PDB file of N, CA and C in Angstrom:
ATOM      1  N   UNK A   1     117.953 169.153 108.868  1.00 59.00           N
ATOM      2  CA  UNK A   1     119.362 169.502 108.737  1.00 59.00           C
ATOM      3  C   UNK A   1     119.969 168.851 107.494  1.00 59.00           C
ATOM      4  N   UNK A   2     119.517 167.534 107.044  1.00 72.00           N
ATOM      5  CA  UNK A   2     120.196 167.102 105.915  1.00 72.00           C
ATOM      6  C   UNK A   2     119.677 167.675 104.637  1.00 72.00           C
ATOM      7  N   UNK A   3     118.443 168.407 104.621  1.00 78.00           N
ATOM      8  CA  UNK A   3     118.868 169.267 103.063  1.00 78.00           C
ATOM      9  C   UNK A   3     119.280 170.409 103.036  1.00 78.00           C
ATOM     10  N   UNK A   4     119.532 171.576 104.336  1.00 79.00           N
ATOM     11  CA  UNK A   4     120.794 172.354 104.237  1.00 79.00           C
ATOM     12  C   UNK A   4     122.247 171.475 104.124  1.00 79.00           C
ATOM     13  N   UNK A   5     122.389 170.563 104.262  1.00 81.00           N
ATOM     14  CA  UNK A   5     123.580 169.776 104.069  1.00 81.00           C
ATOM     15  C   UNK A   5     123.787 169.589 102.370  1.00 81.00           C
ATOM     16  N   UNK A   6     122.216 169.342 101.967  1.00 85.00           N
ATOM     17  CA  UNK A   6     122.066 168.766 100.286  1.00 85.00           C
ATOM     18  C   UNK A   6     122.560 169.957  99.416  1.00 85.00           C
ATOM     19  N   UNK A   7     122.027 170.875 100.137  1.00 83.00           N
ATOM     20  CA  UNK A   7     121.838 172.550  99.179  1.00 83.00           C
ATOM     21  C   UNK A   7     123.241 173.014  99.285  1.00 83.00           C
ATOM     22  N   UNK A   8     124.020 173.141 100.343  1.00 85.00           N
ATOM     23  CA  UNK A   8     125.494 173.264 100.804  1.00 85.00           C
ATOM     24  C   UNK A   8     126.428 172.364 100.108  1.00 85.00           C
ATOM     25  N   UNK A   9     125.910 171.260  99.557  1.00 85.00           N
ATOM     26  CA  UNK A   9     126.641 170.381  98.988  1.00 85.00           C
ATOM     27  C   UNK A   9     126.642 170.471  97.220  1.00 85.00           C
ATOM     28  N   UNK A  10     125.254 170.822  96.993  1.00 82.00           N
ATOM     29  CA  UNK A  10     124.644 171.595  95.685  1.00 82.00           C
ATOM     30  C   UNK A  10     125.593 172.724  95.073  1.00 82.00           C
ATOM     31  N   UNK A  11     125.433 173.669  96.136  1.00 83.00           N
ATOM     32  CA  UNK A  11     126.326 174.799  95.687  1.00 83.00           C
ATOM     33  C   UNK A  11     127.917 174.880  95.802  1.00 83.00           C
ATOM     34  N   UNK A  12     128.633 173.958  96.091  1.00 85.00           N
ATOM     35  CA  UNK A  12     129.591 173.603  96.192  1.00 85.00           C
ATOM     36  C   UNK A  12     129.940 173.037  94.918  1.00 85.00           C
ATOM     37  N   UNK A  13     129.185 172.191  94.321  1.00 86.00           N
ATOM     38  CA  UNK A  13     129.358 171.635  93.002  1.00 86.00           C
ATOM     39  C   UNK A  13     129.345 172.549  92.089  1.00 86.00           C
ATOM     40  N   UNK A  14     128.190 173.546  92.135  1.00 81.00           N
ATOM     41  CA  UNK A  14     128.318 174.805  91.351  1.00 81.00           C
ATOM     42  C   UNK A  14     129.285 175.404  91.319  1.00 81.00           C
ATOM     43  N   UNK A  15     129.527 176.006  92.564  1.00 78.00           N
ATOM     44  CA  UNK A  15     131.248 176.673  92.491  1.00 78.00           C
ATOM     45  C   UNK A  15     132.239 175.863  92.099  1.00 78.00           C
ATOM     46  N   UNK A  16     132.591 174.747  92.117  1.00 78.00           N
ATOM     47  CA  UNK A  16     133.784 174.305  91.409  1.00 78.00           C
ATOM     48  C   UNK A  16     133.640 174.334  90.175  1.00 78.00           C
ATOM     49  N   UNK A  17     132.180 174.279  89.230  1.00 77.00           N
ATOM     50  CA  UNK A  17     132.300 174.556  88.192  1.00 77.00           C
ATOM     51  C   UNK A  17     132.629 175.704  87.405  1.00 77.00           C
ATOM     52  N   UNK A  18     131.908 176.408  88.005  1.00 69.00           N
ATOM     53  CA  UNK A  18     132.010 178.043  87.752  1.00 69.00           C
ATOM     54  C   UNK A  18     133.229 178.679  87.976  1.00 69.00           C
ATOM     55  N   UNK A  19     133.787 178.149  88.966  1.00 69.00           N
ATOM     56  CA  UNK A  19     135.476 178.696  89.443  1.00 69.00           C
ATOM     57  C   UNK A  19     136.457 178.358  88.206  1.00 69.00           C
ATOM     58  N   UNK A  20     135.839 177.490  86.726  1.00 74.00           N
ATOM     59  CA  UNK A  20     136.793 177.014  85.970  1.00 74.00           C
ATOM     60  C   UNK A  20     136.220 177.930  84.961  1.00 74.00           C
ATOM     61  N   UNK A  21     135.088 178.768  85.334  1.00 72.00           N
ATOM     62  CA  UNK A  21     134.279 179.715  84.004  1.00 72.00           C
ATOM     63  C   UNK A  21     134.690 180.996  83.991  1.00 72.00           C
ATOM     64  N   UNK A  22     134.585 181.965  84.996  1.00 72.00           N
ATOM     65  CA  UNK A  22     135.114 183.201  85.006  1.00 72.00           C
ATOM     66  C   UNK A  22     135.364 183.488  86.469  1.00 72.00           C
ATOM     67  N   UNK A  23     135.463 184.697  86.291  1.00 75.00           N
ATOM     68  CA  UNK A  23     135.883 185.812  87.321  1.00 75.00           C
ATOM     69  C   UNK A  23     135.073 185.798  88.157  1.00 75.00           C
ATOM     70  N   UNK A  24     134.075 187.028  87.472  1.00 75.00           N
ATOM     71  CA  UNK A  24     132.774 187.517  87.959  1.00 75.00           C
ATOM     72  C   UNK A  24     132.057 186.375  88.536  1.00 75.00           C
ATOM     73  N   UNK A  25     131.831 185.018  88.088  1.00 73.00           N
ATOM     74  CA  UNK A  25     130.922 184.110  88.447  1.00 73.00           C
ATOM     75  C   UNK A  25     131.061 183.698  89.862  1.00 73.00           C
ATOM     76  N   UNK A  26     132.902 183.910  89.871  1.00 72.00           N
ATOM     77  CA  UNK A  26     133.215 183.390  90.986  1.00 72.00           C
ATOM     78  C   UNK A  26     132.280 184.225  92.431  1.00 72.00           C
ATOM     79  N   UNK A  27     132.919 185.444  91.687  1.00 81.00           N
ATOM     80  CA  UNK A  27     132.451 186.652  92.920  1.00 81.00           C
ATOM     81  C   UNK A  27     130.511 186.480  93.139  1.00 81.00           C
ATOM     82  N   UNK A  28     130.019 185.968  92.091  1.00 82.00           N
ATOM     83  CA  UNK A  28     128.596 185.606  92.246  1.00 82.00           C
ATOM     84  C   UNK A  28     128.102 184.374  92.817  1.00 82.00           C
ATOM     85  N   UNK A  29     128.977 183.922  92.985  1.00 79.00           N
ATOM     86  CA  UNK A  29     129.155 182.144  93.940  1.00 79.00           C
ATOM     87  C   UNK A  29     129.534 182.501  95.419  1.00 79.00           C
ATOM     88  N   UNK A  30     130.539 183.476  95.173  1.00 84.00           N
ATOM     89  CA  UNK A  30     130.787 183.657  96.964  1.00 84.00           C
ATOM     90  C   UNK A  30     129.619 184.883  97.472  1.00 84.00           C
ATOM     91  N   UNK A  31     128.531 185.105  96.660  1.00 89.00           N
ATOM     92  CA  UNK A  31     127.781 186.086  97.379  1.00 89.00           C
ATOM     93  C   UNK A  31     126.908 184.886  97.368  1.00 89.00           C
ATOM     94  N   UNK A  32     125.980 184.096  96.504  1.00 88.00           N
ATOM     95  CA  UNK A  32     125.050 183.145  96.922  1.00 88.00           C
ATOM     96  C   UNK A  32     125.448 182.367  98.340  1.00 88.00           C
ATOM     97  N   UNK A  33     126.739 182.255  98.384  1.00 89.00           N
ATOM     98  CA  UNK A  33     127.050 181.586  99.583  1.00 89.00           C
ATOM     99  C   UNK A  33     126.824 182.574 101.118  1.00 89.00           C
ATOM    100  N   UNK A  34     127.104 183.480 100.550  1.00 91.00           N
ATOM    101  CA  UNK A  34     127.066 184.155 101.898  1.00 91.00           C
ATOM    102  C   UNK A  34     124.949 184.563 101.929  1.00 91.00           C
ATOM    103  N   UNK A  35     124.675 184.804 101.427  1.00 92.00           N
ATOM    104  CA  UNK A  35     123.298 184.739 101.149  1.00 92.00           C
ATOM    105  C   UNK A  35     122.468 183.508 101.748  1.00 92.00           C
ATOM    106  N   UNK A  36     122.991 182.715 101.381  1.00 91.00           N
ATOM    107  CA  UNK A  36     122.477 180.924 102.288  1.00 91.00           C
ATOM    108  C   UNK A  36     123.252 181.159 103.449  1.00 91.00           C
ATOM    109  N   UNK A  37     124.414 181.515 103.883  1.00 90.00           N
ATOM    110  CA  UNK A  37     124.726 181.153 105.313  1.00 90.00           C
ATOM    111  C   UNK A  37     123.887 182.570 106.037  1.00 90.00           C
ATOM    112  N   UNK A  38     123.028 183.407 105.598  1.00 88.00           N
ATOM    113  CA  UNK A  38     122.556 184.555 106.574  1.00 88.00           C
ATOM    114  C   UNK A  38     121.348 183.830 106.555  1.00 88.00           C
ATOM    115  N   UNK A  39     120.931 183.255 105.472  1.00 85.00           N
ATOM    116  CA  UNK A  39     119.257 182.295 105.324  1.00 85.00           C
ATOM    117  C   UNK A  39     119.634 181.434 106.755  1.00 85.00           C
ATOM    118  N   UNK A  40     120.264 180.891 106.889  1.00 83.00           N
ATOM    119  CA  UNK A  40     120.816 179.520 107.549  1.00 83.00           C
ATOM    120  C   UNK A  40     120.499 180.106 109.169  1.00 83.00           C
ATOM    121  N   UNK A  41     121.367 181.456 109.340  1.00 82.00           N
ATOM    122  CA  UNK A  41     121.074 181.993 110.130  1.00 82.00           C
ATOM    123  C   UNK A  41     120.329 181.932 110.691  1.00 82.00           C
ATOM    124  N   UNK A  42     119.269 183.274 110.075  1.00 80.00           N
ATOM    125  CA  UNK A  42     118.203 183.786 110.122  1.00 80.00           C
ATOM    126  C   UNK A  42     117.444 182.754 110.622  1.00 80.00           C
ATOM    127  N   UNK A  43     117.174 181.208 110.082  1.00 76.00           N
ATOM    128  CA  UNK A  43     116.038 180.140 110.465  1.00 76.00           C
ATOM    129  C   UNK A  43     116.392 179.774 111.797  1.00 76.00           C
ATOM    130  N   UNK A  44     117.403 179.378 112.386  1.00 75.00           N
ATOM    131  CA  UNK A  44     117.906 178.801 113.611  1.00 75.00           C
ATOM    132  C   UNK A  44     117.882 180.351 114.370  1.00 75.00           C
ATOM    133  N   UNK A  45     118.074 181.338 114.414  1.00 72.00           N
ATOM    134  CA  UNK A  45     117.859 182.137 115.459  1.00 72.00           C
ATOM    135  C   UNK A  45     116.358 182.702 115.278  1.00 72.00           C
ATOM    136  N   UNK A  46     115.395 182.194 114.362  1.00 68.00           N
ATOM    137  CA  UNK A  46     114.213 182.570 114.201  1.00 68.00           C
ATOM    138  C   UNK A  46     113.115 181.104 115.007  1.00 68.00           C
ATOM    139  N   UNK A  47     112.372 180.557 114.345  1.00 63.00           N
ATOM    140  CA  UNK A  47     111.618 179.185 114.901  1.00 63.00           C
ATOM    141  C   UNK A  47     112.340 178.048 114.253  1.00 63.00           C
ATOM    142  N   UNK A  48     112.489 177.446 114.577  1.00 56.00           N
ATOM    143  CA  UNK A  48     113.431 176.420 113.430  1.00 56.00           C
ATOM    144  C   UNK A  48     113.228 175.551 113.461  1.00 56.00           C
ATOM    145  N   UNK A  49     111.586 175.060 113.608  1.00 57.00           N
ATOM    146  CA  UNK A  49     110.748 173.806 113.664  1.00 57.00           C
ATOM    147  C   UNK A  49     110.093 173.940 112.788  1.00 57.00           C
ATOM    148  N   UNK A  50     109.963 175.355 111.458  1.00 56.00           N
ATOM    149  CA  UNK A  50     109.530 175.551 109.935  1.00 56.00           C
ATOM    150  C   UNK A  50     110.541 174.251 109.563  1.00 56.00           C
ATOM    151  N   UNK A  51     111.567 174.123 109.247  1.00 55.00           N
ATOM    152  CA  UNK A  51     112.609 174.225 108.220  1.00 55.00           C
ATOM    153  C   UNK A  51     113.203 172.735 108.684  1.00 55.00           C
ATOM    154  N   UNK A  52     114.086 172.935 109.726  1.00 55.00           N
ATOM    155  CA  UNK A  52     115.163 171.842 110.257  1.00 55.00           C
ATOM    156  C   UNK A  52     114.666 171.046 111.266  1.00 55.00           C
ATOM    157  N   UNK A  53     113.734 171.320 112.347  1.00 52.00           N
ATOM    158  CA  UNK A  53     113.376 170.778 113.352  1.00 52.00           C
ATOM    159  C   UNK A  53     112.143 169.487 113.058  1.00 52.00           C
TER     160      UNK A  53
END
């Protein structure tokens, strides 16, 4: 659980940067995000003793 915490915390840093760069980037920051939270998903309703367990 703590390096979905690291990676969540990762891309967070990204987006505040990018949110000071353009538009578009932004809209490409809130799709990576939604992209990791269906990943995030996907592992915990799948086996989740790969990844987090």
């Amino acid at each position: 659980m703590g390096s979905a915490i690291f990676v969540f915390g990762c891309l967070l840093v990204v987006a505040l940067v990018l949110n000071r760069i353009s538009y578009l980037l932004r809209i490409s920051v809130c799709l990576s995000f939604l992209f990791v939270f269906v990943l995030v998903v996907f592992f915990f309703s799948s086996d989740c003793t790969v990844v987090f367990c």
